[in-house]
Coordinates of C-alpha atoms in Angstrom, one line a residue:
X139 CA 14.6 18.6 -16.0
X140 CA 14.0 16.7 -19.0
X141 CA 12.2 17.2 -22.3
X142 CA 10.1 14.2 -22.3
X143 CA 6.6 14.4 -22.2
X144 CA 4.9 12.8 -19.2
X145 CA 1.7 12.5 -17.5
X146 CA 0.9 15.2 -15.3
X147 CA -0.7 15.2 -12.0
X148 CA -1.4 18.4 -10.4
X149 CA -2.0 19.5 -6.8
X150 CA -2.4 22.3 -4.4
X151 CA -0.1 20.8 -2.3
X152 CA 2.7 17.7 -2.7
X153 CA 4.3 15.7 0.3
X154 CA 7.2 13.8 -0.3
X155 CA 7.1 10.6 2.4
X156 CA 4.3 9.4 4.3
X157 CA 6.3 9.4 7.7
X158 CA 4.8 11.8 10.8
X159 CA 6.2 14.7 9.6
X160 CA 4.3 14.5 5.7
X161 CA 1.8 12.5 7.2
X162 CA 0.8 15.0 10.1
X163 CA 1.3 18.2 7.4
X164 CA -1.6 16.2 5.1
X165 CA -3.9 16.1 7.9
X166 CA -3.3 19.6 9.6
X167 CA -3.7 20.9 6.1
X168 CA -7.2 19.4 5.5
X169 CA -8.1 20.3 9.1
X170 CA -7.3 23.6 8.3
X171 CA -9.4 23.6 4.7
X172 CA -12.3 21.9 6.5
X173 CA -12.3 24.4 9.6
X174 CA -12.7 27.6 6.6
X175 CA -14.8 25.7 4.2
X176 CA -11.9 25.4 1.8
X177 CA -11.3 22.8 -1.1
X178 CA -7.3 22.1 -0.7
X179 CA -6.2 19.0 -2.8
X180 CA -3.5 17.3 -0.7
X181 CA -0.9 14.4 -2.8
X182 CA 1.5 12.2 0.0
X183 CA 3.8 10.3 -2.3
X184 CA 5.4 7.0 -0.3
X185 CA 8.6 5.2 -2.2
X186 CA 7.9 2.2 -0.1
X187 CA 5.2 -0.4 -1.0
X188 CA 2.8 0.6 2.2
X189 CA 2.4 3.4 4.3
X190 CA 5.0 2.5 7.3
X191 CA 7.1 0.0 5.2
X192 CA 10.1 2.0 5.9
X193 CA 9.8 3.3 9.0
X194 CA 12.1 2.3 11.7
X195 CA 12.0 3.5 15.2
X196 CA 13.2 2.4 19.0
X197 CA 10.3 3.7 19.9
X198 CA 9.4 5.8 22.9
X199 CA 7.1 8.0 21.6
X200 CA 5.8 11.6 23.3
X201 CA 2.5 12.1 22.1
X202 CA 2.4 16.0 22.7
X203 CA 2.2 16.8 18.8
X204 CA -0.8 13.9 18.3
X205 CA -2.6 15.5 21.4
X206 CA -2.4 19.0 19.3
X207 CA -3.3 17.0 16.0
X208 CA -6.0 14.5 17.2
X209 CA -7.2 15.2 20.9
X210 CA -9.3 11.9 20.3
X211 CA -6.7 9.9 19.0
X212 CA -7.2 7.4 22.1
X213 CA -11.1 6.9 20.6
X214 CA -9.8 6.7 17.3
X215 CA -7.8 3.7 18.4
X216 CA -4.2 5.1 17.4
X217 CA -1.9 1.9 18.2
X218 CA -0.2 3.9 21.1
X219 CA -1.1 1.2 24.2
X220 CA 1.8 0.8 26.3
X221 CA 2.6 3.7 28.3
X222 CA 5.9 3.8 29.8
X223 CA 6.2 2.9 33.6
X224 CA 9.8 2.8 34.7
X225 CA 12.9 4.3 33.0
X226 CA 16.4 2.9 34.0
X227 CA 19.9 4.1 32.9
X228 CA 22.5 1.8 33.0
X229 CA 26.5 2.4 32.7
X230 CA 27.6 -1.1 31.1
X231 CA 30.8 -2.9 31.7
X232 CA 31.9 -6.2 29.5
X233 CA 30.3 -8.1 32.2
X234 CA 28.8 -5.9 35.1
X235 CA 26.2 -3.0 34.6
X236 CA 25.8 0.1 37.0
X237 CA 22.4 1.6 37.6
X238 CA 22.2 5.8 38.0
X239 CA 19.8 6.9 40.2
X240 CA 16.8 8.4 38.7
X241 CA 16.7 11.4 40.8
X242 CA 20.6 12.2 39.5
X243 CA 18.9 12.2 35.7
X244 CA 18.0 15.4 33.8
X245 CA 13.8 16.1 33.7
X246 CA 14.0 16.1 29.9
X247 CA 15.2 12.2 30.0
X248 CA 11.6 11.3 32.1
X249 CA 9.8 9.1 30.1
X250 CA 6.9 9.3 31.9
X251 CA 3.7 9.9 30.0
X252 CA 5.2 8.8 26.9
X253 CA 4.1 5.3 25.5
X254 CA 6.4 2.6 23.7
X255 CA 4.7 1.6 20.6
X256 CA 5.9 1.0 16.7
X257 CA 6.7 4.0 14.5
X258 CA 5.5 2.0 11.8
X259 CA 2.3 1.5 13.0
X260 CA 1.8 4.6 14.0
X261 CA 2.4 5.9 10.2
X262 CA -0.2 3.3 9.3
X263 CA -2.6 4.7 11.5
X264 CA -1.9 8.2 10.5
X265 CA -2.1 7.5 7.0
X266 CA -5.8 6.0 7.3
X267 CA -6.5 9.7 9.2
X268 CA -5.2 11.5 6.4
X269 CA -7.4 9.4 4.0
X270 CA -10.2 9.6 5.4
X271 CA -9.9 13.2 5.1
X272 CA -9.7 13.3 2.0
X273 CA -5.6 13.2 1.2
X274 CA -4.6 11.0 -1.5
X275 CA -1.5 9.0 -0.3
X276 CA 0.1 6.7 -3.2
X277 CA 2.6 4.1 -1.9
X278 CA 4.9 2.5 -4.2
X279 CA 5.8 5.9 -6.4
X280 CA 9.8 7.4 -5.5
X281 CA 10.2 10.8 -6.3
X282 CA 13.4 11.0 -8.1
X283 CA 14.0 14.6 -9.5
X284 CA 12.7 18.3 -8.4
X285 CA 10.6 19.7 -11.2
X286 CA 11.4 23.6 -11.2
X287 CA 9.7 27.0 -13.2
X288 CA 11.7 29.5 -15.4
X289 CA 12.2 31.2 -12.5
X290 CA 13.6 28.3 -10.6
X291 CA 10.9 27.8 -8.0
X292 CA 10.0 24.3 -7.0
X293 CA 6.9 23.1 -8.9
X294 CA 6.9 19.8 -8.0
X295 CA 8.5 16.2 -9.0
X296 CA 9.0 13.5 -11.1
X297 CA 8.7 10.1 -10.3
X298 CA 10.7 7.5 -10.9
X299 CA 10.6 4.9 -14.0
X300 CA 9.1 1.5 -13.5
X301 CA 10.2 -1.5 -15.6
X302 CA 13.8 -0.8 -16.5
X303 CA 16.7 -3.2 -16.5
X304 CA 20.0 -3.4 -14.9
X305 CA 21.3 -1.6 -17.8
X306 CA 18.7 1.0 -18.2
X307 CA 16.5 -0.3 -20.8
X308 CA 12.8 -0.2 -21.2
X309 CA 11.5 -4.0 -20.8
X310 CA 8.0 -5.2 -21.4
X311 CA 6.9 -3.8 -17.7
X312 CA 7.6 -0.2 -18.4
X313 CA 6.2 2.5 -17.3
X314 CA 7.5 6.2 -17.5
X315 CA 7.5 8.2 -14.5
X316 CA 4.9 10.9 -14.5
X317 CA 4.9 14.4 -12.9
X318 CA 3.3 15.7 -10.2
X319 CA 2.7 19.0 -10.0
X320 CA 1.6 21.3 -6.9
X321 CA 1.4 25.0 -5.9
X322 CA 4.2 24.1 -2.6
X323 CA 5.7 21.0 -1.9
X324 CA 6.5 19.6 1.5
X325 CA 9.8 17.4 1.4
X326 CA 9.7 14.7 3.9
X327 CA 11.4 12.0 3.1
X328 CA 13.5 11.7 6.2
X329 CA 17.1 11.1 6.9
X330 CA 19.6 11.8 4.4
X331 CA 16.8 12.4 1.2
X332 CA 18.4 12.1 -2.2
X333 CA 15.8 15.4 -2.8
X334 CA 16.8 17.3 0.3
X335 CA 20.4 17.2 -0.9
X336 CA 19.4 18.2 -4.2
X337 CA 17.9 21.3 -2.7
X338 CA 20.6 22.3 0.0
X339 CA 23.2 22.2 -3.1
X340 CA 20.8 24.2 -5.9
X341 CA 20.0 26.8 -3.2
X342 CA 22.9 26.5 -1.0
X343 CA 20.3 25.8 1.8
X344 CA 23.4 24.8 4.3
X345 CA 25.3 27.7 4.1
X346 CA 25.1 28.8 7.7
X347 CA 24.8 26.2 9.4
X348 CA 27.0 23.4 11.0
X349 CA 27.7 20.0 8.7
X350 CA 24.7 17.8 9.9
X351 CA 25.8 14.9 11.7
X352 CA 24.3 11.7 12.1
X353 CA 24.3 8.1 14.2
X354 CA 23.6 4.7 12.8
X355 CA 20.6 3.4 14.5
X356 CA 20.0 -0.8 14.7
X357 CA 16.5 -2.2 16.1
X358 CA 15.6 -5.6 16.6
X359 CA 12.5 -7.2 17.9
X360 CA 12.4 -10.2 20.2
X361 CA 9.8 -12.3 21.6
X362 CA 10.7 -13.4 25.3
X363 CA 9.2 -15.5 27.8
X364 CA 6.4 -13.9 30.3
X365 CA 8.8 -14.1 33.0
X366 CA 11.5 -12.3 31.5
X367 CA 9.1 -9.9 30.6
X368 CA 8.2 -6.4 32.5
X369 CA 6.0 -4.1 30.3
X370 CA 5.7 -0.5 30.1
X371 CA 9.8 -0.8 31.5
X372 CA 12.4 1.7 29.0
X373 CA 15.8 0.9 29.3
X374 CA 18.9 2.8 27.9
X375 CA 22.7 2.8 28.5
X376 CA 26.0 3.9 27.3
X377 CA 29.5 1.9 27.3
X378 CA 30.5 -1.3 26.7
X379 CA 31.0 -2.9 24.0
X380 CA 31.8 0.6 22.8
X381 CA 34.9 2.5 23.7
X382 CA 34.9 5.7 25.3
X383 CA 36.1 7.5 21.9
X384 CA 33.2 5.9 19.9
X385 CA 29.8 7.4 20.8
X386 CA 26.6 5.6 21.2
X387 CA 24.2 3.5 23.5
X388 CA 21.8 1.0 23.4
X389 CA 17.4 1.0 24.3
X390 CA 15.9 -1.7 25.5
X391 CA 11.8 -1.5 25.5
X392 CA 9.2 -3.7 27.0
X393 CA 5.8 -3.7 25.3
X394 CA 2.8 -5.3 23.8
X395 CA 2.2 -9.1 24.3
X396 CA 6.1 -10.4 25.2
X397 CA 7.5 -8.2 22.9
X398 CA 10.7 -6.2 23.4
X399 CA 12.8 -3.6 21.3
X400 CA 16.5 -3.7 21.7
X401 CA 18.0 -1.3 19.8
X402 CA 21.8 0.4 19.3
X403 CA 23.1 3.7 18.1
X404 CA 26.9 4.1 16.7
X405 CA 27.4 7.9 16.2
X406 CA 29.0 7.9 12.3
X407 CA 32.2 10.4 13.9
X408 CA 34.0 7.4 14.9
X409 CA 37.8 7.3 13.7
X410 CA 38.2 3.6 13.6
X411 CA 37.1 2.5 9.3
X412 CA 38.2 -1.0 11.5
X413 CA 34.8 -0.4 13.4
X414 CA 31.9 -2.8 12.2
X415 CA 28.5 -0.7 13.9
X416 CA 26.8 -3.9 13.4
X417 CA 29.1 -6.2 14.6
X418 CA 28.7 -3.7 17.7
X419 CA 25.2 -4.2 17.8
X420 CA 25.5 -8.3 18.0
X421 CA 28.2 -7.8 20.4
X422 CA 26.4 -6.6 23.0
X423 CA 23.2 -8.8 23.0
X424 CA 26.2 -11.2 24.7
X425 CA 26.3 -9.2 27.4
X426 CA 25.7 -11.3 30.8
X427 CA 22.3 -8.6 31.1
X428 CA 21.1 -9.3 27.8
X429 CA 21.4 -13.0 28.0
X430 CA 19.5 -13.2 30.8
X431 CA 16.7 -11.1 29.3
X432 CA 17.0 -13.1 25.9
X433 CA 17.3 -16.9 27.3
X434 CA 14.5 -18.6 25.2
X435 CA 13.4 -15.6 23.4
X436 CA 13.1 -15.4 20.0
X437 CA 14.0 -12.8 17.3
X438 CA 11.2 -11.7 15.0
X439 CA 12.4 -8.8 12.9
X440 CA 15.9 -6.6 12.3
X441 CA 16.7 -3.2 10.2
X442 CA 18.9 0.1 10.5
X443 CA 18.1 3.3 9.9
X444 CA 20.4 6.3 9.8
X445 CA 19.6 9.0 12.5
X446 CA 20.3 13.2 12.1
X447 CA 22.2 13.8 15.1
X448 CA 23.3 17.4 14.5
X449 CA 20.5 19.3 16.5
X450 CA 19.9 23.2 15.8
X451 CA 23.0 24.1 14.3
X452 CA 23.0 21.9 11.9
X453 CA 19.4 22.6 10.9
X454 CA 19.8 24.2 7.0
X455 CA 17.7 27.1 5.6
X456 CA 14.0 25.5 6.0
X457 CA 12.6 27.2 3.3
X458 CA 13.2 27.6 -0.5
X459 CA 11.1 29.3 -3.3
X460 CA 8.1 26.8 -3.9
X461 CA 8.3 24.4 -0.1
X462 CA 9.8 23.6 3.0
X463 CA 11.7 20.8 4.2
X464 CA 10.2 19.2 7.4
X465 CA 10.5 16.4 10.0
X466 CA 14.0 14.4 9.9
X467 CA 14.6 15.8 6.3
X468 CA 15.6 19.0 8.3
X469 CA 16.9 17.0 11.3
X470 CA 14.3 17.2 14.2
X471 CA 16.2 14.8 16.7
X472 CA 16.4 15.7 20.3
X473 CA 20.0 13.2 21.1
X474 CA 19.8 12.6 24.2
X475 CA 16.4 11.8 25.0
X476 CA 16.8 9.7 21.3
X477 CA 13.2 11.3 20.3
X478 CA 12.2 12.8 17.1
X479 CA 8.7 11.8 16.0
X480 CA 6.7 14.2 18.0
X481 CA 9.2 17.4 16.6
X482 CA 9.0 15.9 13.0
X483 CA 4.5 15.6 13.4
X484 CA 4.5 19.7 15.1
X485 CA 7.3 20.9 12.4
X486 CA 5.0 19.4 9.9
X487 CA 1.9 21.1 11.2
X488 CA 3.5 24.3 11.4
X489 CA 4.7 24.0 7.4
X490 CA 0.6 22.9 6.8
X491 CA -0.6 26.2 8.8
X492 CA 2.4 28.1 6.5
X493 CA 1.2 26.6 3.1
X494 CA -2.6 27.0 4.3
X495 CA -2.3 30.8 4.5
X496 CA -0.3 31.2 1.4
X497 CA -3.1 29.4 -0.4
X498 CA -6.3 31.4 1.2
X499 CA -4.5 34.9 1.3
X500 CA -6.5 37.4 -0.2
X501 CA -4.9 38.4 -2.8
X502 CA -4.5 35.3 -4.4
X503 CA -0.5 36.4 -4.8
X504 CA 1.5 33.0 -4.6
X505 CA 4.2 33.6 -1.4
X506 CA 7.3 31.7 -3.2
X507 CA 8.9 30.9 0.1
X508 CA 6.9 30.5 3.3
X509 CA 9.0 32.6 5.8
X510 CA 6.3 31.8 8.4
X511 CA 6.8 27.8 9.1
X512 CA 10.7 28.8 10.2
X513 CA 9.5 32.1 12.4
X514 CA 7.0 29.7 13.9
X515 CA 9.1 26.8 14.6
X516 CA 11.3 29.5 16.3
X517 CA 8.7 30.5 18.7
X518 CA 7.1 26.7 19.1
X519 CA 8.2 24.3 21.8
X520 CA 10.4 22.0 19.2
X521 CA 12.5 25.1 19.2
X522 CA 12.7 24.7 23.2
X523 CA 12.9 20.8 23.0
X524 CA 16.2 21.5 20.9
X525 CA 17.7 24.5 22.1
X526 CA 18.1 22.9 26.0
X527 CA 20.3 20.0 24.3
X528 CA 21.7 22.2 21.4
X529 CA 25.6 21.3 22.5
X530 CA 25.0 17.8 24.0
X531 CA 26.5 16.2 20.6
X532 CA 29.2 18.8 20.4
X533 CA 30.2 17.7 23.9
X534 CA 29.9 14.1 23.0
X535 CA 32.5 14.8 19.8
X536 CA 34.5 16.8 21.9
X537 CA 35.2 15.0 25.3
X538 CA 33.9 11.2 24.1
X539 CA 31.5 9.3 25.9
X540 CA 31.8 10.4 29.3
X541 CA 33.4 13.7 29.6
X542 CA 30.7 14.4 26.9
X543 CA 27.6 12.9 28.5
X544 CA 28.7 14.1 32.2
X545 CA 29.2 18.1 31.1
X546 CA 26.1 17.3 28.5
X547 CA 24.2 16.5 32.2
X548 CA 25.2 19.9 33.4
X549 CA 24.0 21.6 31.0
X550 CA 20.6 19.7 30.6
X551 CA 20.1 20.0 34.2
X552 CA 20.8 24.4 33.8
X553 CA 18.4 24.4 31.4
X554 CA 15.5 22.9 33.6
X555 CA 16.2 25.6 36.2
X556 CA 15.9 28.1 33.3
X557 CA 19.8 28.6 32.8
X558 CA 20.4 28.8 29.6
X559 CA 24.6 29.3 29.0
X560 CA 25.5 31.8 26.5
X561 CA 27.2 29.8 23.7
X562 CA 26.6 27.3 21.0
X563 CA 29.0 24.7 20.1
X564 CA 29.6 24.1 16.6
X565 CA 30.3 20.9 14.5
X566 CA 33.7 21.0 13.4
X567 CA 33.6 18.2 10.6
X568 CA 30.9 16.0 8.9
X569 CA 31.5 12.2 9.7
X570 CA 32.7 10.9 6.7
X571 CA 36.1 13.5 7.4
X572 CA 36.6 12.2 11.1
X573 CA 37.8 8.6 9.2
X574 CA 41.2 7.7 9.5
X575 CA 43.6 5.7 7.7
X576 CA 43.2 2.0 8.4
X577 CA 47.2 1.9 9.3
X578 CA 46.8 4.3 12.1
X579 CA 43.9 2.8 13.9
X580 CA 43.9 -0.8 15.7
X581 CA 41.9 -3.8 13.8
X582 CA 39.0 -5.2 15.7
X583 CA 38.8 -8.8 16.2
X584 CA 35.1 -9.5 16.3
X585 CA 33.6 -12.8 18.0
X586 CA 31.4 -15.2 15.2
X587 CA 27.9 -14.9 15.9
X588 CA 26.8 -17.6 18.1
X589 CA 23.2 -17.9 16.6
X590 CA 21.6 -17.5 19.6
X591 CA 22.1 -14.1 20.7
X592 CA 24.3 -12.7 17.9
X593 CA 23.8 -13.2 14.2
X594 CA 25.3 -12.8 10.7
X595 CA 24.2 -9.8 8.0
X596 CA 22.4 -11.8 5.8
X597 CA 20.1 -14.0 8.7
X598 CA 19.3 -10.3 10.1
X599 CA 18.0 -8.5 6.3
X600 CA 16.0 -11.9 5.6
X601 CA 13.8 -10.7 8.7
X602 CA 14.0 -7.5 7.1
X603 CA 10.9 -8.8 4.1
X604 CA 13.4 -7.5 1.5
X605 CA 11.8 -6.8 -1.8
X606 CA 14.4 -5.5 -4.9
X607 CA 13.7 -6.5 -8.8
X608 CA 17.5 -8.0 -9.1
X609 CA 17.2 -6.8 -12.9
X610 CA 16.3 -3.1 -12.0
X611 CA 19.0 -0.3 -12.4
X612 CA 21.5 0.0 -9.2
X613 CA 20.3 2.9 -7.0
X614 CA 24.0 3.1 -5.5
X615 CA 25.9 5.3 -7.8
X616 CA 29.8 5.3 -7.6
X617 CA 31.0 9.0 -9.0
X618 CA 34.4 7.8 -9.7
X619 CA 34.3 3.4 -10.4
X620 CA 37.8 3.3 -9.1
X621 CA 37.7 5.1 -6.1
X622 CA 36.9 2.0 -3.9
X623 CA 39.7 0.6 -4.9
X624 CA 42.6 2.9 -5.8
X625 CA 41.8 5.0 -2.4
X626 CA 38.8 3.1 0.0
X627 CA 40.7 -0.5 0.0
X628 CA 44.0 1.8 -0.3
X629 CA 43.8 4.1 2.6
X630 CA 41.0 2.7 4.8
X631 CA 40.6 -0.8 4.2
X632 CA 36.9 -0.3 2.3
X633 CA 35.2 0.3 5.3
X634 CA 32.0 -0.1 3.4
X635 CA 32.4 -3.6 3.6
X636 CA 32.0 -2.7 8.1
X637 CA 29.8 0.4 7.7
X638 CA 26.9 -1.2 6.1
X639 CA 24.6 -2.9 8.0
X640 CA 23.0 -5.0 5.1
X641 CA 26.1 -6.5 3.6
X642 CA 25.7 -4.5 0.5
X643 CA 29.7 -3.9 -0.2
X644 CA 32.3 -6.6 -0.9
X645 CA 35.5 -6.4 -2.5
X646 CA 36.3 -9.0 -4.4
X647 CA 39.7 -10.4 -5.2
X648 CA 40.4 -12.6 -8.4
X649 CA 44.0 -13.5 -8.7
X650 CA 45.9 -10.3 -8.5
X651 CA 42.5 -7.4 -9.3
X652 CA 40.3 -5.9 -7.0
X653 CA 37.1 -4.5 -7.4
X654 CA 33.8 -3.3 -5.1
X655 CA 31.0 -5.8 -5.9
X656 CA 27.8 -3.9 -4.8
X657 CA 24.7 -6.4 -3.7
X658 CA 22.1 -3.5 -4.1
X659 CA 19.6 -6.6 -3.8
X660 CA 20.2 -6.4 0.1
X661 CA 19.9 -2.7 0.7
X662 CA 17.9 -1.8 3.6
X663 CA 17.5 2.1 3.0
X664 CA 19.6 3.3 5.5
X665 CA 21.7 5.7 3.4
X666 CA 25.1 4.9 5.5
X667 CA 27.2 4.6 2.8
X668 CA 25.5 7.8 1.3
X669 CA 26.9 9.1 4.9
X670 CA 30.2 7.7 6.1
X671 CA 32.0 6.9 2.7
X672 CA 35.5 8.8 3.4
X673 CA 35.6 10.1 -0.3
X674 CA 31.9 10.8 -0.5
X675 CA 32.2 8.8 -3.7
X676 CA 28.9 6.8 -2.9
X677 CA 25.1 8.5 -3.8
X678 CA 22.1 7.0 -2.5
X679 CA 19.0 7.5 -4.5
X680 CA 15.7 6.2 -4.4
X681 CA 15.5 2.6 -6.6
X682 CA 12.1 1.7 -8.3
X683 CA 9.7 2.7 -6.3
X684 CA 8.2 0.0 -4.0
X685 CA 11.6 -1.7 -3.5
X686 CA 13.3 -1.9 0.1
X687 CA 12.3 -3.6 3.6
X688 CA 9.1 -3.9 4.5
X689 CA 9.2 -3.3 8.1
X690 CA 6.4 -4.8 10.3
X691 CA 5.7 -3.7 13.9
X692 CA 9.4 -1.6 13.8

């Protein structure tokens, strides 16, 4: 924390994102104050321009956490309209595809009674709940450091600086970043948070549990013809054009007027730094399927988000003196059934019904760290919802695609006749250690994009509604400046250049020199690089708030 004096904001309580998680902790928290005739000030603080500008989801969305939150929500006209009405599970070959019979699937993968709708909008729609309770939600302000007491409890943050240059300076748009200051603070600002690492290294939050793992999720939406079109119908697969070694799977979701979601996951353990996850992803919209279901069709938006993968074990210490971390900041993702939103909303009304009783106890003695939101997630049914897939992504590292998802099936299956098998796998190695060197792994020869069905970096982030000030500080900080070079370009052939989905890394070469050339302009947010670098040489943190993709309808 620094010495300069700053505006101050104070709070009962501070959110840090205004995804479901923070935005379903704002709400529960002023149903709670409402219910006892309290006054609880509530602060959601949003780096992205709108509520829902940077949210990015397949999604097929169980709405058992909204039911809890808002029984009416269907009155309330929550943008949740196309409920799911057939699941299919394909195994895909380069050209064929093999259906499995439903009846051979686990219960937990039934998607019936869940609904297909936009994350995004969702978020929207939860944020104009939350306000009209009385939260006060302010888009376009990044939270870029912890604020902490002399006895090193959390006391809020402080946002970042507006108006500086490239090179740091103050220009005539400046505006020092103020602090915000509140009794707890909930961090929620989802996968891979510059703040949630800050706290898992100050109060070693992650020392019993697993390295958290994650997958790189792609989503694009596409306009199709009425006949090609088959609503409320959830599609999702594994294989080709992946290898049995590299772990993902696509999603492929009818809904609204012509509109269809297809989406693909790389799990970040491959070996390959050869391996382009987005060249993946444009690969296999050529499949024979695909083109059928694209012919005339046209693309409307694209982004990429990183996904926690890591399940229970890899869930850190919840609590700290002063908040809680909630939603995907923790890592509430259920793998296989590729759902996380409705664990994120109920972890983030169990942290409001923690903070709310710290607040109102009777005597008035602040409870530093809110032991009860972890012993209540451990008794709620997100503990459940993990638990029965708890060593599905083990599996998957273990035996690869199929050895992984057919003993993953076993086990899934166990569990819904209440068998639940006496061990938990562990993760082994984060993802950025399972890399290897570029000269022991085979180069991938990927096809150009045809411009039809497969497309470049740079035509996919301009549907992205990009928004950087060129002449603001970069946000993607190299530890060591000739690291990319002397080791990445070295030793893996600066997979960087393949990992990122935006096009953000490019090594330049001018005559006999080398160097890393970072377009931060193009960033999308996803925090790969943050992720996957092999030297871990790369630190994502937020840029000036307001900056990023604005996602519409993702």
């Amino acid at each position: 924390m620094t010495n300069v004096q700053r505006e101050v904001m104070n709070y009962d309580v501070l959110i840090i994102g205004a995804g479901p998680s923070g935005l379903a902790a704002a709400i529960k928290l002023k149903q709670l104050a409402n219910d006892q005739g309290q006054e609880i000030s509530v602060c959601v603080l949003e780096k992205a321009a709108e509520v829902g500008a940077h949210i990015l989801s397949g999604a097929v969305i169980d709405p058992i956490a909204l039911n809890e939150l808002i029984p009416d929500w269907r009155d309330k006209g929550a943008p949740l309209k196309t409920p799911v009405t057939k699941d299919e599970f394909l195994i895909l070959g380069q050209v064929k595809s093999w259906s499995i019979p439903h009846w051979l699937m686990p219960p937990l993968m039934n998607n019936q009674g869940n609904y297909i709708a936009s994350l995004g909008d969702v978020c929207r729609w939860l944020g104009e709940q939350a306000e009209a309770l009385g939260v006060e939600i302010y888009a376009g302000f990044s939270a870029q450091e912890m604020l902490y007491d002399e006895q090193q409890q959390v006391v809020g943050v402080i946002t970042g600086d507006m108006g500086r240059d490239a090179q740091g300076g103050e220009t005539a748009q400046f505006t020092q970043g103020i602090e915000i200051r509140a009794q707890y603070t909930l961090v929620a600002e989802g996968t891979r948070g510059s703040l949630t690492r800050e706290l898992e290294n100050k109060f070693s939050l992650r020392k019993q549990s697993s390295p958290q793992k994650y997958g790189l999720g792609f989503k694009e939406v596409w306009r199709v013809p009425a006949e090609q079109h088959q609503i409320g119908l959830v599609q999702h697969s594994i294989g080709w054009p992946l290898t049995a070694e590299t772990g993902g799977g696509s999603f492929i979701y009818h809904y609204g007027e012509q509109l269809v979601s297809i989406g693909f996951v790389v799990h970040l353990d491959y070996a390959n730094p050869h391996l382009s996850p987005f060249d993946e992803f444009q690969r296999f919209k050529t499949h024979p399927q695909l083109k059928t279901l694209l012919k005339g069709a046209k693309r409307l938006s694209y982004g990429a988000r990183a996904i926690s993968e890591g399940g229970l074990q890899s869930l850190p210490d919840l609590v700290f003196p002063g908040g809680a971390l909630i939603g995907c900041s923790a890592g509430m993702v259920n793998v296989p059934r590729i759902k996380g939103s409705h664990n994120a909303m109920k972890s983030g009304m169990l942290a409001a019904e923690a903070v709310f009783h710290a607040l109102i106890q009777a005597s008035m003695q602040r409870e530093p760290v809110l032991l009860d939101y972890p012993n209540a997630l451990k008794n709620s049914w997100v503990w459940k919802d993990l638990d029965a897939v708890r060593n599905v992504k083990p599996l998957l590292s273990m035996f690869g695609s199929w050895g992984g998802t057919l003993l993953g099936g076993v086990e899934m299956w166990l569990s819904a006749f209440k068998i639940r098998l006496p061990w938990t796998l562990v993760h082994k190695k984060a993802d950025h250690d399972c890399t290897k060197p570029a000269s022991e792994m085979p180069v991938i020869d990927y096809p150009k994009p045809d411009g039809v069905y497969s497309f470049d970096r740079l035509s996919s982030i301009s549907l992205s509604n990009i928004a950087h000030d060129a002449n603001q500080p970069c946000h993607l900080k190299l530890i060591d400046k000739d690291v990319p070079i002397s080791i990445n370009l070295a030793n893996y052939d600066a997979p960087e250049q393949r990992y990122c989905p935006a096009g953000v890394y490019e090594i330049i070469r001018q005559q006999e020199v080398s160097y890393l050339q970072i377009n931060a302009q193009n960033c999308i947010h996803c925090k790969t690089c943050d992720i996957k670098d092999p030297t871990q040489n790369i630190v994502w943190v937020p840029p000036e708030g307001g900056s990023g993709p604005t996602y519409l309808g993702m």
